[in-house]
Amino acid sequence: LFSPPKEMYPEVWLELFRQVLFPLVDDSMKRGDEFRLRASSLLARAFLQNVVILSKLESFNLLWLRVINILGSNLTNHNSDTSNLLYVSSLETLKNLIMVMHAEGLFDAMSSEAGQTVWELTWDALNSHAPSSASLLQKDLNQFKIMLEDGNIGGSNTGSDIKVTDFDTMKQSVEVDMNGDRSLSHDESERREKPTSEPNSNGGGLMVV
């Protein structure tokens, strides 16, 4: 899912979502929050890691809205419960997904292809599940849009000075391990494994997604 062969077509990916990932998520909903978190995280990672090829699908907007509805449904029973890992993880994952999609110009591309305003449909879907959580997301994302328009941050299609690797960092933040902690990137793993002569004084915060 995360290192697919280059010759895989968008339609093949769509079938993987339909026949493997979506049924997995549906089954996890019967098994409790822990399984639901793992399945939702796998779904989000597969979507974001392969978003470029998925965006070539004619039905990309429908795939996107289904992913959004699944993650939004994770907020419904735990609305604003910041002590619940499924809620916190899903909220952070949604924010990262929407940031990357917006920065890469995919909302405009989807809307043009579908003849619908997918940005508005996204918020309609989230508001239907958890209005107060959607408001929290909108507040953060409005600030992100301002930064993007000011040229303080950007993706591969925005023409800003920010490198694509900055968005790779956003994609990595969607990766979670079995306990809901963010997976270490390859470089982070090497730094963690190799002792240094000086102690690390940076108290970097943990992003749960």
PDB file of C-alpha atoms in Angstrom:
ATOM      1  CA  LEU A   1       0.000   0.000   0.000  1.00  0.00           C
ATOM      2  CA  PHE A   2       2.797   2.441   0.801  1.00  0.00           C
ATOM      3  CA  SER A   3       5.423   1.332  -1.747  1.00  0.00           C
ATOM      4  CA  PRO A   4       3.302   0.294  -4.711  1.00  0.00           C
ATOM      5  CA  PRO A   5       4.768  -0.709  -8.082  1.00  0.00           C
ATOM      6  CA  LYS A   6       4.940   2.244 -10.455  1.00  0.00           C
ATOM      7  CA  GLU A   7       2.765   0.550 -13.057  1.00  0.00           C
ATOM      8  CA  MET A   8      -0.336   0.437 -10.837  1.00  0.00           C
ATOM      9  CA  TYR A   9      -3.218   2.300 -12.458  1.00  0.00           C
ATOM     10  CA  PRO A  10      -5.646   4.562 -10.577  1.00  0.00           C
ATOM     11  CA  GLU A  11      -8.472   2.111 -11.255  1.00  0.00           C
ATOM     12  CA  VAL A  12      -6.516  -0.654  -9.509  1.00  0.00           C
ATOM     13  CA  TRP A  13      -6.136   1.581  -6.463  1.00  0.00           C
ATOM     14  CA  LEU A  14      -9.836   2.297  -6.493  1.00  0.00           C
ATOM     15  CA  GLU A  15     -10.571  -1.441  -6.358  1.00  0.00           C
ATOM     16  CA  LEU A  16      -8.152  -1.832  -3.441  1.00  0.00           C
ATOM     17  CA  PHE A  17     -10.084   0.787  -1.535  1.00  0.00           C
ATOM     18  CA  ARG A  18     -13.428  -0.748  -2.446  1.00  0.00           C
ATOM     19  CA  GLN A  19     -12.544  -4.378  -1.823  1.00  0.00           C
ATOM     20  CA  VAL A  20      -9.961  -4.167   0.972  1.00  0.00           C
ATOM     21  CA  LEU A  21      -9.741  -0.895   2.873  1.00  0.00           C
ATOM     22  CA  PHE A  22     -13.388   0.114   3.085  1.00  0.00           C
ATOM     23  CA  PRO A  23     -14.549  -3.380   4.168  1.00  0.00           C
ATOM     24  CA  LEU A  24     -11.735  -3.411   6.727  1.00  0.00           C
ATOM     25  CA  VAL A  25     -12.964  -0.127   8.187  1.00  0.00           C
ATOM     26  CA  ASP A  26     -16.565  -1.337   8.187  1.00  0.00           C
ATOM     27  CA  ASP A  27     -15.551  -4.488  10.066  1.00  0.00           C
ATOM     28  CA  SER A  28     -13.485  -2.506  12.585  1.00  0.00           C
ATOM     29  CA  MET A  29     -16.549  -0.514  13.645  1.00  0.00           C
ATOM     30  CA  LYS A  30     -17.925  -3.681  15.220  1.00  0.00           C
ATOM     31  CA  ARG A  31     -14.753  -4.311  17.213  1.00  0.00           C
ATOM     32  CA  GLY A  32     -14.275  -1.157  19.280  1.00  0.00           C
ATOM     33  CA  ASP A  33     -12.229   2.026  19.181  1.00  0.00           C
ATOM     34  CA  GLU A  34      -8.780   0.396  19.089  1.00  0.00           C
ATOM     35  CA  PHE A  35      -9.489  -1.565  15.920  1.00  0.00           C
ATOM     36  CA  ARG A  36     -11.348   1.388  14.443  1.00  0.00           C
ATOM     37  CA  LEU A  37      -8.319   3.617  15.034  1.00  0.00           C
ATOM     38  CA  ARG A  38      -5.954   1.167  13.346  1.00  0.00           C
ATOM     39  CA  ALA A  39      -8.204   0.674  10.316  1.00  0.00           C
ATOM     40  CA  SER A  40      -8.889   4.408   9.928  1.00  0.00           C
ATOM     41  CA  SER A  41      -5.187   5.198  10.199  1.00  0.00           C
ATOM     42  CA  LEU A  42      -4.374   2.612   7.538  1.00  0.00           C
ATOM     43  CA  LEU A  43      -7.037   4.096   5.270  1.00  0.00           C
ATOM     44  CA  ALA A  44      -5.756   7.656   5.722  1.00  0.00           C
ATOM     45  CA  ARG A  45      -2.142   6.648   5.162  1.00  0.00           C
ATOM     46  CA  ALA A  46      -2.956   4.704   2.004  1.00  0.00           C
ATOM     47  CA  PHE A  47      -4.961   7.642   0.656  1.00  0.00           C
ATOM     48  CA  LEU A  48      -2.356  10.300   1.388  1.00  0.00           C
ATOM     49  CA  GLN A  49       0.707   8.314   0.339  1.00  0.00           C
ATOM     50  CA  ASN A  50      -0.899   7.647  -3.044  1.00  0.00           C
ATOM     51  CA  VAL A  51      -2.921  10.829  -3.459  1.00  0.00           C
ATOM     52  CA  VAL A  52      -1.168  11.847  -6.700  1.00  0.00           C
ATOM     53  CA  ILE A  53      -2.197   8.742  -8.617  1.00  0.00           C
ATOM     54  CA  LEU A  54      -5.617   8.642  -6.932  1.00  0.00           C
ATOM     55  CA  SER A  55      -6.290  12.224  -8.048  1.00  0.00           C
ATOM     56  CA  LYS A  56      -6.309  10.988 -11.667  1.00  0.00           C
ATOM     57  CA  LEU A  57      -9.528   9.074 -11.040  1.00  0.00           C
ATOM     58  CA  GLU A  58     -12.698  10.561 -12.503  1.00  0.00           C
ATOM     59  CA  SER A  59     -14.418   9.638  -9.249  1.00  0.00           C
ATOM     60  CA  PHE A  60     -11.673  11.051  -7.013  1.00  0.00           C
ATOM     61  CA  ASN A  61     -14.136  13.479  -5.428  1.00  0.00           C
ATOM     62  CA  LEU A  62     -16.390  10.570  -4.385  1.00  0.00           C
ATOM     63  CA  LEU A  63     -13.431   8.644  -2.963  1.00  0.00           C
ATOM     64  CA  TRP A  64     -12.336  11.718  -1.020  1.00  0.00           C
ATOM     65  CA  LEU A  65     -15.790  12.324   0.428  1.00  0.00           C
ATOM     66  CA  ARG A  66     -16.074   8.696   1.508  1.00  0.00           C
ATOM     67  CA  VAL A  67     -12.737   8.910   3.340  1.00  0.00           C
ATOM     68  CA  ILE A  68     -13.841  12.168   4.972  1.00  0.00           C
ATOM     69  CA  ASN A  69     -17.141  10.654   6.079  1.00  0.00           C
ATOM     70  CA  ILE A  70     -15.382   7.669   7.638  1.00  0.00           C
ATOM     71  CA  LEU A  71     -12.985   9.846   9.619  1.00  0.00           C
ATOM     72  CA  GLY A  72     -15.787  12.248  10.494  1.00  0.00           C
ATOM     73  CA  SER A  73     -17.874   9.395  11.881  1.00  0.00           C
ATOM     74  CA  ASN A  74     -15.038   8.676  14.323  1.00  0.00           C
ATOM     75  CA  LEU A  75     -15.742  12.057  15.910  1.00  0.00           C
ATOM     76  CA  THR A  76     -19.467  11.519  16.344  1.00  0.00           C
ATOM     77  CA  ASN A  77     -19.561   9.480  19.546  1.00  0.00           C
ATOM     78  CA  HIS A  78     -16.625  11.279  21.143  1.00  0.00           C
ATOM     79  CA  ASN A  79     -17.331  14.850  20.090  1.00  0.00           C
ATOM     80  CA  SER A  80     -14.775  17.195  21.722  1.00  0.00           C
ATOM     81  CA  ASP A  81     -13.550  14.441  24.062  1.00  0.00           C
ATOM     82  CA  THR A  82      -9.826  15.224  24.013  1.00  0.00           C
ATOM     83  CA  SER A  83      -9.113  12.279  26.316  1.00  0.00           C
ATOM     84  CA  ASN A  84     -10.295   9.819  23.659  1.00  0.00           C
ATOM     85  CA  LEU A  85      -7.516   8.616  21.360  1.00  0.00           C
ATOM     86  CA  LEU A  86      -9.835   7.810  18.447  1.00  0.00           C
ATOM     87  CA  TYR A  87     -11.286  11.329  18.555  1.00  0.00           C
ATOM     88  CA  VAL A  88      -7.938  13.121  18.852  1.00  0.00           C
ATOM     89  CA  SER A  89      -6.276  10.963  16.198  1.00  0.00           C
ATOM     90  CA  SER A  90      -9.120  11.352  13.713  1.00  0.00           C
ATOM     91  CA  LEU A  91      -9.296  15.115  14.222  1.00  0.00           C
ATOM     92  CA  GLU A  92      -5.560  15.535  13.646  1.00  0.00           C
ATOM     93  CA  THR A  93      -5.613  13.206  10.641  1.00  0.00           C
ATOM     94  CA  LEU A  94      -8.470  15.163   9.076  1.00  0.00           C
ATOM     95  CA  LYS A  95      -6.571  18.407   9.546  1.00  0.00           C
ATOM     96  CA  ASN A  96      -3.432  17.011   7.908  1.00  0.00           C
ATOM     97  CA  LEU A  97      -5.373  15.506   5.011  1.00  0.00           C
ATOM     98  CA  ILE A  98      -7.245  18.726   4.266  1.00  0.00           C
ATOM     99  CA  MET A  99      -4.072  20.817   4.551  1.00  0.00           C
ATOM    100  CA  VAL A 100      -2.210  18.707   2.016  1.00  0.00           C
ATOM    101  CA  MET A 101      -5.185  18.517  -0.341  1.00  0.00           C
ATOM    102  CA  HIS A 102      -5.668  22.276  -0.257  1.00  0.00           C
ATOM    103  CA  ALA A 103      -1.971  23.095  -0.608  1.00  0.00           C
ATOM    104  CA  GLU A 104      -1.651  20.822  -3.625  1.00  0.00           C
ATOM    105  CA  GLY A 105      -4.643  22.454  -5.320  1.00  0.00           C
ATOM    106  CA  LEU A 106      -6.678  19.252  -5.359  1.00  0.00           C
ATOM    107  CA  PHE A 107      -9.915  20.827  -4.138  1.00  0.00           C
ATOM    108  CA  ASP A 108     -10.003  23.142  -7.145  1.00  0.00           C
ATOM    109  CA  ALA A 109      -9.099  20.286  -9.487  1.00  0.00           C
ATOM    110  CA  MET A 110     -11.821  18.033  -8.044  1.00  0.00           C
ATOM    111  CA  SER A 111     -14.432  20.781  -8.196  1.00  0.00           C
ATOM    112  CA  SER A 112     -13.617  21.532 -11.815  1.00  0.00           C
ATOM    113  CA  GLU A 113     -13.825  17.850 -12.748  1.00  0.00           C
ATOM    114  CA  ALA A 114     -16.980  17.114 -10.778  1.00  0.00           C
ATOM    115  CA  GLY A 115     -18.848  20.372 -11.393  1.00  0.00           C
ATOM    116  CA  GLN A 116     -19.326  20.719  -7.631  1.00  0.00           C
ATOM    117  CA  THR A 117     -17.625  22.736  -4.919  1.00  0.00           C
ATOM    118  CA  VAL A 118     -15.873  19.878  -3.129  1.00  0.00           C
ATOM    119  CA  TRP A 119     -14.492  22.194  -0.446  1.00  0.00           C
ATOM    120  CA  GLU A 120     -18.051  23.024   0.660  1.00  0.00           C
ATOM    121  CA  LEU A 121     -19.149  19.390   0.381  1.00  0.00           C
ATOM    122  CA  THR A 122     -16.239  18.428   2.652  1.00  0.00           C
ATOM    123  CA  TRP A 123     -17.421  20.767   5.393  1.00  0.00           C
ATOM    124  CA  ASP A 124     -21.050  19.728   4.925  1.00  0.00           C
ATOM    125  CA  ALA A 125     -19.965  16.145   5.562  1.00  0.00           C
ATOM    126  CA  LEU A 126     -17.933  17.005   8.660  1.00  0.00           C
ATOM    127  CA  ASN A 127     -20.644  19.244  10.073  1.00  0.00           C
ATOM    128  CA  SER A 128     -23.134  16.400   9.710  1.00  0.00           C
ATOM    129  CA  HIS A 129     -20.993  14.250  12.004  1.00  0.00           C
ATOM    130  CA  ALA A 130     -19.551  16.674  14.558  1.00  0.00           C
ATOM    131  CA  PRO A 131     -20.325  20.395  14.145  1.00  0.00           C
ATOM    132  CA  SER A 132     -18.202  21.608  17.054  1.00  0.00           C
ATOM    133  CA  SER A 133     -15.199  19.568  15.906  1.00  0.00           C
ATOM    134  CA  ALA A 134     -15.659  20.874  12.357  1.00  0.00           C
ATOM    135  CA  SER A 135     -15.510  24.415  13.764  1.00  0.00           C
ATOM    136  CA  LEU A 136     -12.195  23.626  15.450  1.00  0.00           C
ATOM    137  CA  LEU A 137     -10.829  22.299  12.179  1.00  0.00           C
ATOM    138  CA  GLN A 138     -12.037  25.307  10.210  1.00  0.00           C
ATOM    139  CA  LYS A 139     -10.323  27.692  12.610  1.00  0.00           C
ATOM    140  CA  ASP A 140      -6.954  25.971  12.135  1.00  0.00           C
ATOM    141  CA  LEU A 141      -7.396  25.580   8.383  1.00  0.00           C
ATOM    142  CA  ASN A 142      -8.410  29.200   7.838  1.00  0.00           C
ATOM    143  CA  GLN A 143      -5.100  30.214   9.397  1.00  0.00           C
ATOM    144  CA  PHE A 144      -3.331  27.721   7.158  1.00  0.00           C
ATOM    145  CA  LYS A 145      -5.033  29.182   4.063  1.00  0.00           C
ATOM    146  CA  ILE A 146      -3.871  32.678   5.047  1.00  0.00           C
ATOM    147  CA  MET A 147      -0.287  31.421   5.410  1.00  0.00           C
ATOM    148  CA  LEU A 148      -0.564  29.670   2.061  1.00  0.00           C
ATOM    149  CA  GLU A 149      -1.867  32.773   0.298  1.00  0.00           C
ATOM    150  CA  ASP A 150       0.879  34.870   1.877  1.00  0.00           C
ATOM    151  CA  GLY A 151       3.488  32.464   0.505  1.00  0.00           C
ATOM    152  CA  ASN A 152       4.663  31.323   3.931  1.00  0.00           C
ATOM    153  CA  ILE A 153       3.998  27.690   3.108  1.00  0.00           C
ATOM    154  CA  GLY A 154       3.322  25.764  -0.049  1.00  0.00           C
ATOM    155  CA  GLY A 155       3.251  22.487  -1.909  1.00  0.00           C
ATOM    156  CA  SER A 156       4.671  21.252  -5.178  1.00  0.00           C
ATOM    157  CA  ASN A 157       2.122  23.213  -7.227  1.00  0.00           C
ATOM    158  CA  THR A 158       1.993  26.464  -5.296  1.00  0.00           C
ATOM    159  CA  GLY A 159       5.195  28.052  -6.555  1.00  0.00           C
ATOM    160  CA  SER A 160       6.345  29.070  -3.091  1.00  0.00           C
ATOM    161  CA  ASP A 161       9.826  28.625  -1.645  1.00  0.00           C
ATOM    162  CA  ILE A 162       8.710  25.843   0.694  1.00  0.00           C
ATOM    163  CA  LYS A 163      10.026  22.495  -0.512  1.00  0.00           C
ATOM    164  CA  VAL A 164       7.844  19.481  -1.193  1.00  0.00           C
ATOM    165  CA  THR A 165       9.548  17.694   1.691  1.00  0.00           C
ATOM    166  CA  ASP A 166       7.637  19.969   4.046  1.00  0.00           C
ATOM    167  CA  PHE A 167       4.450  18.318   2.812  1.00  0.00           C
ATOM    168  CA  ASP A 168       6.104  14.926   3.113  1.00  0.00           C
ATOM    169  CA  THR A 169       6.421  15.788   6.805  1.00  0.00           C
ATOM    170  CA  MET A 170       2.685  16.420   6.916  1.00  0.00           C
ATOM    171  CA  LYS A 171       2.097  13.055   5.257  1.00  0.00           C
ATOM    172  CA  GLN A 172       4.344  11.339   7.798  1.00  0.00           C
ATOM    173  CA  SER A 173       2.284  12.875  10.593  1.00  0.00           C
ATOM    174  CA  VAL A 174      -0.674  10.759   9.478  1.00  0.00           C
ATOM    175  CA  GLU A 175       1.321   7.590  10.189  1.00  0.00           C
ATOM    176  CA  VAL A 176       0.530   6.017  13.544  1.00  0.00           C
ATOM    177  CA  ASP A 177       1.718   2.883  15.268  1.00  0.00           C
ATOM    178  CA  MET A 178      -0.351   0.397  17.220  1.00  0.00           C
ATOM    179  CA  ASN A 179      -0.612   2.759  20.199  1.00  0.00           C
ATOM    180  CA  GLY A 180      -1.593   5.815  18.197  1.00  0.00           C
ATOM    181  CA  ASP A 181       1.869   7.443  18.386  1.00  0.00           C
ATOM    182  CA  ARG A 182       3.311   9.018  15.266  1.00  0.00           C
ATOM    183  CA  SER A 183       5.659   6.638  13.448  1.00  0.00           C
ATOM    184  CA  LEU A 184       9.250   7.759  13.228  1.00  0.00           C
ATOM    185  CA  SER A 185      10.534   8.742   9.827  1.00  0.00           C
ATOM    186  CA  HIS A 186      13.684   7.040   8.515  1.00  0.00           C
ATOM    187  CA  ASP A 187      15.887   9.995   9.517  1.00  0.00           C
ATOM    188  CA  GLU A 188      14.285  10.216  12.940  1.00  0.00           C
ATOM    189  CA  SER A 189      14.858   6.492  13.474  1.00  0.00           C
ATOM    190  CA  GLU A 190      18.546   6.862  12.674  1.00  0.00           C
ATOM    191  CA  ARG A 191      18.898   9.745  15.114  1.00  0.00           C
ATOM    192  CA  ARG A 192      17.065   7.739  17.776  1.00  0.00           C
ATOM    193  CA  GLU A 193      19.327   4.710  17.253  1.00  0.00           C
ATOM    194  CA  LYS A 194      22.651   6.577  17.146  1.00  0.00           C
ATOM    195  CA  PRO A 195      23.764   8.074  20.486  1.00  0.00           C
ATOM    196  CA  THR A 196      25.195  11.595  20.335  1.00  0.00           C
ATOM    197  CA  SER A 197      27.763  13.268  22.497  1.00  0.00           C
ATOM    198  CA  GLU A 198      25.315  15.980  23.504  1.00  0.00           C
ATOM    199  CA  PRO A 199      21.917  15.405  25.086  1.00  0.00           C
ATOM    200  CA  ASN A 200      18.902  16.398  23.037  1.00  0.00           C
ATOM    201  CA  SER A 201      17.389  19.445  24.699  1.00  0.00           C
ATOM    202  CA  ASN A 202      14.509  19.832  22.274  1.00  0.00           C
ATOM    203  CA  GLY A 203      11.282  18.833  23.910  1.00  0.00           C
ATOM    204  CA  GLY A 204       9.444  18.249  20.633  1.00  0.00           C
ATOM    205  CA  GLY A 205       5.744  17.684  21.085  1.00  0.00           C
ATOM    206  CA  LEU A 206       4.030  14.521  19.923  1.00  0.00           C
ATOM    207  CA  MET A 207       1.443  14.827  17.182  1.00  0.00           C
ATOM    208  CA  VAL A 208      -1.156  12.120  17.586  1.00  0.00           C
ATOM    209  CA  VAL A 209      -2.867  11.288  14.332  1.00  0.00           C
TER     210      VAL A 209
END
